[in-house]
CSV table of C-alpha atoms in Angstrom, one decimal:
chain,number,residue,atom,x,y,z
A,1,UNK,CA,93.8,49.6,115.7
A,2,UNK,CA,91.6,52.7,114.9
A,3,UNK,CA,92.9,54.6,111.9
A,4,UNK,CA,93.4,58.3,112.3
A,5,UNK,CA,91.8,60.5,109.7
A,6,UNK,CA,92.3,64.2,109.3
A,7,UNK,CA,89.5,66.6,108.4
A,8,UNK,CA,90.8,69.4,106.1
A,9,UNK,CA,94.4,69.8,105.2
A,10,UNK,CA,97.7,69.6,107.1
A,11,UNK,CA,99.5,72.9,107.0
A,12,UNK,CA,103.3,73.5,107.1
A,13,UNK,CA,102.7,75.2,110.5
A,14,UNK,CA,101.3,71.9,111.9
A,15,UNK,CA,104.5,70.1,111.0
A,16,UNK,CA,106.5,73.0,112.4
A,17,UNK,CA,104.9,72.6,115.8
A,18,UNK,CA,105.2,68.8,115.7
A,19,UNK,CA,109.0,69.2,115.1
A,20,UNK,CA,109.2,72.0,117.7
A,21,UNK,CA,107.6,69.7,120.3
A,22,UNK,CA,110.0,66.8,119.5
A,23,UNK,CA,113.1,69.1,119.6
A,24,UNK,CA,111.9,70.5,122.9
A,25,UNK,CA,111.1,67.4,124.9
A,26,UNK,CA,112.3,64.2,123.1
A,27,UNK,CA,115.9,63.4,123.6
A,28,UNK,CA,115.7,60.2,121.5
A,29,UNK,CA,114.4,62.3,118.6
A,30,UNK,CA,117.1,64.9,119.1
A,31,UNK,CA,119.8,62.3,119.1
A,32,UNK,CA,118.4,60.6,116.0
A,33,UNK,CA,118.0,63.8,114.0
A,34,UNK,CA,121.4,65.2,114.9
A,35,UNK,CA,123.0,61.8,113.9
A,36,UNK,CA,121.3,62.2,110.5
A,37,UNK,CA,122.0,65.9,110.1
A,38,UNK,CA,125.5,66.2,111.4
A,39,UNK,CA,127.7,63.3,110.7
A,40,UNK,CA,130.7,63.5,112.9
A,41,UNK,CA,129.0,65.6,115.5
A,42,UNK,CA,128.1,63.5,118.6
A,43,UNK,CA,125.0,64.9,120.2
A,44,UNK,CA,125.3,65.8,123.9
A,45,UNK,CA,122.4,68.0,125.0
A,46,UNK,CA,119.8,70.5,123.9
A,47,UNK,CA,120.6,74.2,124.3
A,48,UNK,CA,117.4,75.7,122.8
A,49,UNK,CA,114.9,75.5,120.0
A,50,UNK,CA,113.0,78.4,118.3
A,51,UNK,CA,110.2,78.6,115.8
A,52,UNK,CA,110.0,81.4,113.1
A,53,UNK,CA,113.3,82.9,114.2
A,54,UNK,CA,113.7,86.2,112.3
A,55,UNK,CA,116.7,88.1,111.2
A,56,UNK,CA,115.8,91.6,110.2
A,57,UNK,CA,118.0,91.6,107.0
A,58,UNK,CA,118.2,87.9,106.2
A,59,UNK,CA,114.7,86.7,106.7
A,60,UNK,CA,113.1,83.8,108.7
A,61,UNK,CA,114.2,80.3,109.7
A,62,UNK,CA,111.2,78.0,110.3
A,63,UNK,CA,113.0,76.1,113.1
A,64,UNK,CA,116.4,76.6,114.7
A,65,UNK,CA,117.6,73.8,117.0
A,66,UNK,CA,120.7,74.5,119.0
A,67,UNK,CA,122.6,71.7,120.7
A,68,UNK,CA,125.9,71.0,122.2
A,69,UNK,CA,128.1,68.2,120.8
A,70,UNK,CA,130.8,66.3,122.6
A,71,UNK,CA,133.6,67.5,120.3
A,72,UNK,CA,132.5,70.5,118.3
A,73,UNK,CA,130.8,72.9,120.8
A,74,UNK,CA,127.4,74.4,120.0
A,75,UNK,CA,125.9,73.3,116.7
A,76,UNK,CA,122.8,74.9,115.1
A,77,UNK,CA,120.5,73.1,112.7
A,78,UNK,CA,118.5,75.6,110.7
A,79,UNK,CA,115.4,74.0,109.2
A,80,UNK,CA,113.2,75.0,106.3
A,81,UNK,CA,109.9,73.0,106.2
A,82,UNK,CA,108.1,72.6,102.9
A,83,UNK,CA,105.0,70.6,101.9
A,84,UNK,CA,104.5,72.0,98.4
A,85,UNK,CA,105.0,75.8,98.3
A,86,UNK,CA,107.5,77.3,95.9
A,87,UNK,CA,110.8,78.3,97.6
A,88,UNK,CA,111.5,82.0,97.9
A,89,UNK,CA,114.3,83.4,95.8
A,90,UNK,CA,117.8,82.5,97.3
A,91,UNK,CA,116.0,80.9,100.3
A,92,UNK,CA,118.7,78.3,100.9
A,93,UNK,CA,121.5,80.8,100.5
A,94,UNK,CA,119.8,83.1,103.1
A,95,UNK,CA,119.7,80.1,105.5
A,96,UNK,CA,123.4,79.7,105.0
A,97,UNK,CA,124.0,83.4,105.6
A,98,UNK,CA,122.0,83.3,108.8
A,99,UNK,CA,124.1,80.3,109.9
A,100,UNK,CA,127.4,82.2,109.1
A,101,UNK,CA,126.1,85.3,110.9
A,102,UNK,CA,125.4,83.1,114.0
A,103,UNK,CA,129.0,81.8,113.9
A,104,UNK,CA,130.4,85.4,113.6
A,105,UNK,CA,128.4,86.6,116.5
A,106,UNK,CA,129.4,83.6,118.7
A,107,UNK,CA,125.9,82.1,119.0
A,108,UNK,CA,127.2,78.7,117.8
A,109,UNK,CA,130.4,77.1,116.6
A,110,UNK,CA,129.0,75.5,113.5
A,111,UNK,CA,125.7,75.0,111.7
A,112,UNK,CA,123.9,72.8,109.2
A,113,UNK,CA,121.2,74.0,106.9
A,114,UNK,CA,118.3,71.5,106.4
A,115,UNK,CA,115.2,71.2,104.3
A,116,UNK,CA,112.4,68.9,105.5
A,117,UNK,CA,109.8,68.0,102.9
A,118,UNK,CA,108.0,65.1,101.2
A,119,UNK,CA,110.3,62.9,99.0
A,120,UNK,CA,108.2,63.8,96.0
A,121,UNK,CA,109.0,67.5,96.6
A,122,UNK,CA,112.7,66.8,97.1
A,123,UNK,CA,112.8,65.0,93.8
A,124,UNK,CA,110.9,67.6,91.9
A,125,UNK,CA,112.1,70.5,89.7
A,126,UNK,CA,110.5,72.9,92.2
A,127,UNK,CA,113.3,72.0,94.7
A,128,UNK,CA,116.2,73.7,93.0
A,129,UNK,CA,118.2,75.0,96.0
A,130,UNK,CA,121.0,73.3,98.0
A,131,UNK,CA,120.9,72.6,101.7
A,132,UNK,CA,123.4,70.6,103.7
A,133,UNK,CA,120.8,68.0,104.5
A,134,UNK,CA,117.5,66.9,102.9
A,135,UNK,CA,115.2,65.1,105.3
A,136,UNK,CA,112.1,63.5,103.8
A,137,UNK,CA,108.7,63.4,105.5
A,138,UNK,CA,108.8,59.6,104.8
A,139,UNK,CA,111.9,59.2,106.9
A,140,UNK,CA,110.3,61.2,109.7
A,141,UNK,CA,107.1,59.1,109.6
A,142,UNK,CA,109.1,55.9,109.7
A,143,UNK,CA,111.0,57.1,112.7
A,144,UNK,CA,107.8,58.0,114.6
A,145,UNK,CA,106.1,54.7,113.6
A,146,UNK,CA,108.7,52.6,115.3
A,147,UNK,CA,107.3,50.4,118.1
A,148,UNK,CA,104.0,49.6,116.3
A,149,UNK,CA,100.7,49.5,118.1
A,150,UNK,CA,102.3,50.1,121.5
A,151,UNK,CA,103.5,53.5,120.3
A,152,UNK,CA,100.1,55.3,119.8
A,153,UNK,CA,101.6,58.8,120.1
A,154,UNK,CA,104.3,58.0,117.5
A,155,UNK,CA,101.7,56.5,115.2
A,156,UNK,CA,99.5,59.5,115.4
A,157,UNK,CA,102.5,61.8,114.5
A,158,UNK,CA,103.5,59.5,111.6
A,159,UNK,CA,99.9,59.6,110.2
A,160,UNK,CA,99.9,63.4,110.4
A,161,UNK,CA,103.2,63.5,108.4
A,162,UNK,CA,101.9,60.9,105.9
A,163,UNK,CA,98.8,63.0,105.3
A,164,UNK,CA,101.1,66.0,104.5
A,165,UNK,CA,103.0,63.9,102.0
A,166,UNK,CA,99.7,62.7,100.5
A,167,UNK,CA,98.7,66.4,100.0
A,168,UNK,CA,102.0,66.9,98.1
A,169,UNK,CA,101.1,64.0,95.8
A,170,UNK,CA,97.6,65.4,95.2
A,171,UNK,CA,99.1,68.8,94.4
A,172,UNK,CA,99.4,72.1,96.2
A,173,UNK,CA,96.1,73.5,97.6
A,174,UNK,CA,96.9,76.6,99.5
A,175,UNK,CA,95.1,76.8,102.8
A,176,UNK,CA,93.8,80.3,103.0
A,177,UNK,CA,93.7,82.0,106.4
A,178,UNK,CA,90.8,84.3,107.1
A,179,UNK,CA,92.6,86.4,109.7
A,180,UNK,CA,95.6,86.9,107.3
A,181,UNK,CA,93.3,87.7,104.4
A,182,UNK,CA,91.2,90.2,106.5
A,183,UNK,CA,94.4,91.9,107.7
A,184,UNK,CA,95.7,92.5,104.2
A,185,UNK,CA,92.2,93.7,103.0
A,186,UNK,CA,92.1,96.3,105.8
A,187,UNK,CA,95.7,97.2,105.2
A,188,UNK,CA,94.9,97.8,101.6
A,189,UNK,CA,92.0,100.1,102.5
A,190,UNK,CA,94.4,102.4,104.4
A,191,UNK,CA,97.1,102.2,101.7
A,192,UNK,CA,94.7,103.0,98.9
A,193,UNK,CA,93.2,105.9,100.7
A,194,UNK,CA,96.2,107.6,102.3
A,195,UNK,CA,99.2,106.3,100.3
A,196,UNK,CA,98.0,105.9,96.7
A,197,UNK,CA,101.5,106.7,95.3
A,198,UNK,CA,102.6,103.2,96.6
A,199,UNK,CA,100.2,101.6,94.2
A,200,UNK,CA,99.4,98.5,96.3
A,201,UNK,CA,97.6,95.9,94.3
A,202,UNK,CA,94.1,94.9,95.4
A,203,UNK,CA,94.4,92.0,97.9
A,204,UNK,CA,93.6,88.4,97.4
A,205,UNK,CA,93.0,85.5,99.8
A,206,UNK,CA,96.2,84.6,101.6
A,207,UNK,CA,97.7,81.6,103.5
A,208,UNK,CA,98.8,82.3,107.0
A,209,UNK,CA,102.5,82.5,106.2
A,210,UNK,CA,102.1,85.1,103.4
A,211,UNK,CA,103.1,88.1,105.5
A,212,UNK,CA,105.0,90.2,102.9
A,213,UNK,CA,103.1,93.2,101.4
A,214,UNK,CA,104.7,94.4,98.2
A,215,UNK,CA,104.4,97.7,96.3
A,216,UNK,CA,105.3,98.2,92.7
A,217,UNK,CA,105.1,102.0,91.9
A,218,UNK,CA,105.7,102.6,88.2
A,219,UNK,CA,108.2,105.3,89.0
A,220,UNK,CA,110.7,102.9,90.5
A,221,UNK,CA,113.5,101.6,88.2
A,222,UNK,CA,112.8,98.3,86.4
A,223,UNK,CA,113.1,95.3,88.7
A,224,UNK,CA,112.8,97.4,91.9
A,225,UNK,CA,110.0,97.1,94.4
A,226,UNK,CA,109.1,98.0,98.0
A,227,UNK,CA,108.2,95.4,100.6
A,228,UNK,CA,106.7,95.6,104.1
A,229,UNK,CA,107.7,92.5,105.9
A,230,UNK,CA,105.1,92.4,108.6
A,231,UNK,CA,106.5,89.7,110.9
A,232,UNK,CA,110.1,90.8,110.4
A,233,UNK,CA,109.4,94.4,111.3
A,234,UNK,CA,111.1,95.9,108.2
A,235,UNK,CA,110.3,97.9,105.1
A,236,UNK,CA,112.8,97.3,102.2
A,237,UNK,CA,113.4,98.8,98.9
A,238,UNK,CA,114.8,96.0,96.7
A,239,UNK,CA,116.8,96.4,93.5
A,240,UNK,CA,117.1,93.3,91.5
A,241,UNK,CA,119.9,92.2,89.1
A,242,UNK,CA,121.9,93.6,87.5
A,243,UNK,CA,122.1,96.1,90.4
A,244,UNK,CA,125.2,95.7,92.6
A,245,UNK,CA,125.8,96.7,96.2
A,246,UNK,CA,128.5,99.1,95.0
A,247,UNK,CA,126.3,100.8,92.4
A,248,UNK,CA,123.2,101.1,94.7
A,249,UNK,CA,125.4,102.5,97.6
A,250,UNK,CA,127.0,105.1,95.3
A,251,UNK,CA,123.6,106.2,94.0
A,252,UNK,CA,121.6,106.2,97.3
A,253,UNK,CA,124.0,106.5,100.3
A,254,UNK,CA,124.4,110.3,100.1
A,255,UNK,CA,120.6,110.6,100.6
A,256,UNK,CA,120.2,108.1,103.4
A,257,UNK,CA,120.3,108.6,107.2
A,258,UNK,CA,123.0,106.6,108.9
A,259,UNK,CA,120.5,104.2,110.5
A,260,UNK,CA,119.3,102.9,107.1
A,261,UNK,CA,121.6,100.2,105.9
A,262,UNK,CA,122.2,99.1,102.3
A,263,UNK,CA,122.7,95.3,102.2
A,264,UNK,CA,123.1,92.4,99.9
A,265,UNK,CA,119.9,90.3,99.9
A,266,UNK,CA,120.5,87.2,97.8
A,267,UNK,CA,120.8,88.4,94.2
A,268,UNK,CA,119.2,91.7,95.1
A,269,UNK,CA,120.3,94.8,97.1
A,270,UNK,CA,118.0,96.3,99.7
A,271,UNK,CA,117.6,99.5,101.6
A,272,UNK,CA,116.2,98.6,105.0
A,273,UNK,CA,114.1,100.7,107.4
A,274,UNK,CA,113.3,99.0,110.7
A,275,UNK,CA,109.6,99.4,111.9
A,276,UNK,CA,107.5,97.7,114.6
A,277,UNK,CA,106.5,94.1,113.9
A,278,UNK,CA,102.9,93.3,113.1
A,279,UNK,CA,101.2,90.0,113.8
A,280,UNK,CA,98.3,89.6,111.4
A,281,UNK,CA,97.2,86.2,112.9
A,282,UNK,CA,97.0,87.7,116.5
A,283,UNK,CA,95.3,91.1,116.1
A,284,UNK,CA,93.4,92.9,113.3
A,285,UNK,CA,94.6,96.1,111.7
A,286,UNK,CA,92.4,98.2,113.9
A,287,UNK,CA,94.5,97.1,116.9
A,288,UNK,CA,97.9,97.4,115.2
A,289,UNK,CA,97.2,100.6,113.2
A,290,UNK,CA,100.2,102.5,114.6
A,291,UNK,CA,102.5,99.8,113.3
A,292,UNK,CA,100.8,99.6,110.0
A,293,UNK,CA,101.0,103.4,109.5
A,294,UNK,CA,104.7,103.4,110.5
A,295,UNK,CA,105.3,100.8,107.9
A,296,UNK,CA,103.4,102.6,105.2
A,297,UNK,CA,105.2,105.9,106.0
A,298,UNK,CA,108.5,104.1,105.8
A,299,UNK,CA,107.5,102.8,102.3
A,300,UNK,CA,106.5,106.3,101.3
A,301,UNK,CA,109.8,107.6,102.5
A,302,UNK,CA,111.8,105.0,100.5
A,303,UNK,CA,109.8,105.9,97.4
A,304,UNK,CA,110.5,109.6,97.8
A,305,UNK,CA,114.2,108.8,98.4
A,306,UNK,CA,114.3,106.7,95.2
A,307,UNK,CA,112.7,109.5,93.2
A,308,UNK,CA,115.0,112.2,94.7
A,309,UNK,CA,118.1,110.1,94.0
A,310,UNK,CA,117.0,109.4,90.5
A,311,UNK,CA,116.3,113.1,89.8
A,312,UNK,CA,119.7,114.1,91.3
A,313,UNK,CA,121.6,111.5,89.4
A,314,UNK,CA,119.9,112.4,86.1
A,315,UNK,CA,120.7,116.1,86.8
A,316,UNK,CA,124.3,115.2,87.4
A,317,UNK,CA,124.5,113.2,84.2
A,318,UNK,CA,123.1,116.1,82.2
A,319,UNK,CA,125.7,118.5,83.7
A,320,UNK,CA,128.5,116.0,82.9
A,321,UNK,CA,127.2,115.7,79.3
A,322,UNK,CA,127.0,119.5,78.9
A,323,UNK,CA,130.5,119.9,80.3
A,324,UNK,CA,131.9,117.1,78.1
A,325,UNK,CA,130.3,118.5,75.0
A,326,UNK,CA,132.7,119.9,72.4
């Protein structure tokens, strides 16, 4: 048997598409995965599967597999795939919130949140968030390797997954993406020249999935920042703890148009402006300049709003202090 060797690294996106293919066409895999993920749910048939499914306020699920069960209706499995990258803040909680939102909107009757990662990652201190199911790469590889030499397709997939696990053992080496890095460099050139008040930091090399551009203007309150989420199509002004939804709403709602919501975002609170999505891996900034400018103008608007609200609230506090003075 000829051993498969991979030149370069295996990216999380490679494993995403491997799983996407299996959920799309392999009923044996679907049945096996559901039996592991959803004890008590008897798999019946596939309804659909999606990659990088985005919710404008709650973020992105790497893979969502929707199936019908014999007793419980439609069941969604929301999957986060990790090789070694640090989890985003409140990532598991946002998976749960997306699942609950799907139930409330009638998209599915129940859901399971799942993280798929090397066993070494699942046992590390880096993995500090709780999902309904933890599926190791090693279990996936063992499943695909069943059948031995007669199962060349499965053995290839098992070797791909094992290589990803081996990368985890060697330590995280980010796989920088030139298209993503070039996009952010060109984005920065526009931001620095036309929107200097946003104080965007000089860009560095980026992996393909690093699609959030953040701004930290010094005039914002401590712990607050603005983020343009390119693939989501949203610009958000985040207020970190100890800010509460009630406090932020009281301070900012009077100055916001109705179409700009204020929502809880994990431990933070966010003001959200919808803008067109950008795909840095598909087209350069020169071919998406309108979307980039709309995003930067939205960030500028949120910054002005924050400054106006702060000035108005400070003025109100000064008037109250004067009125209350003996």
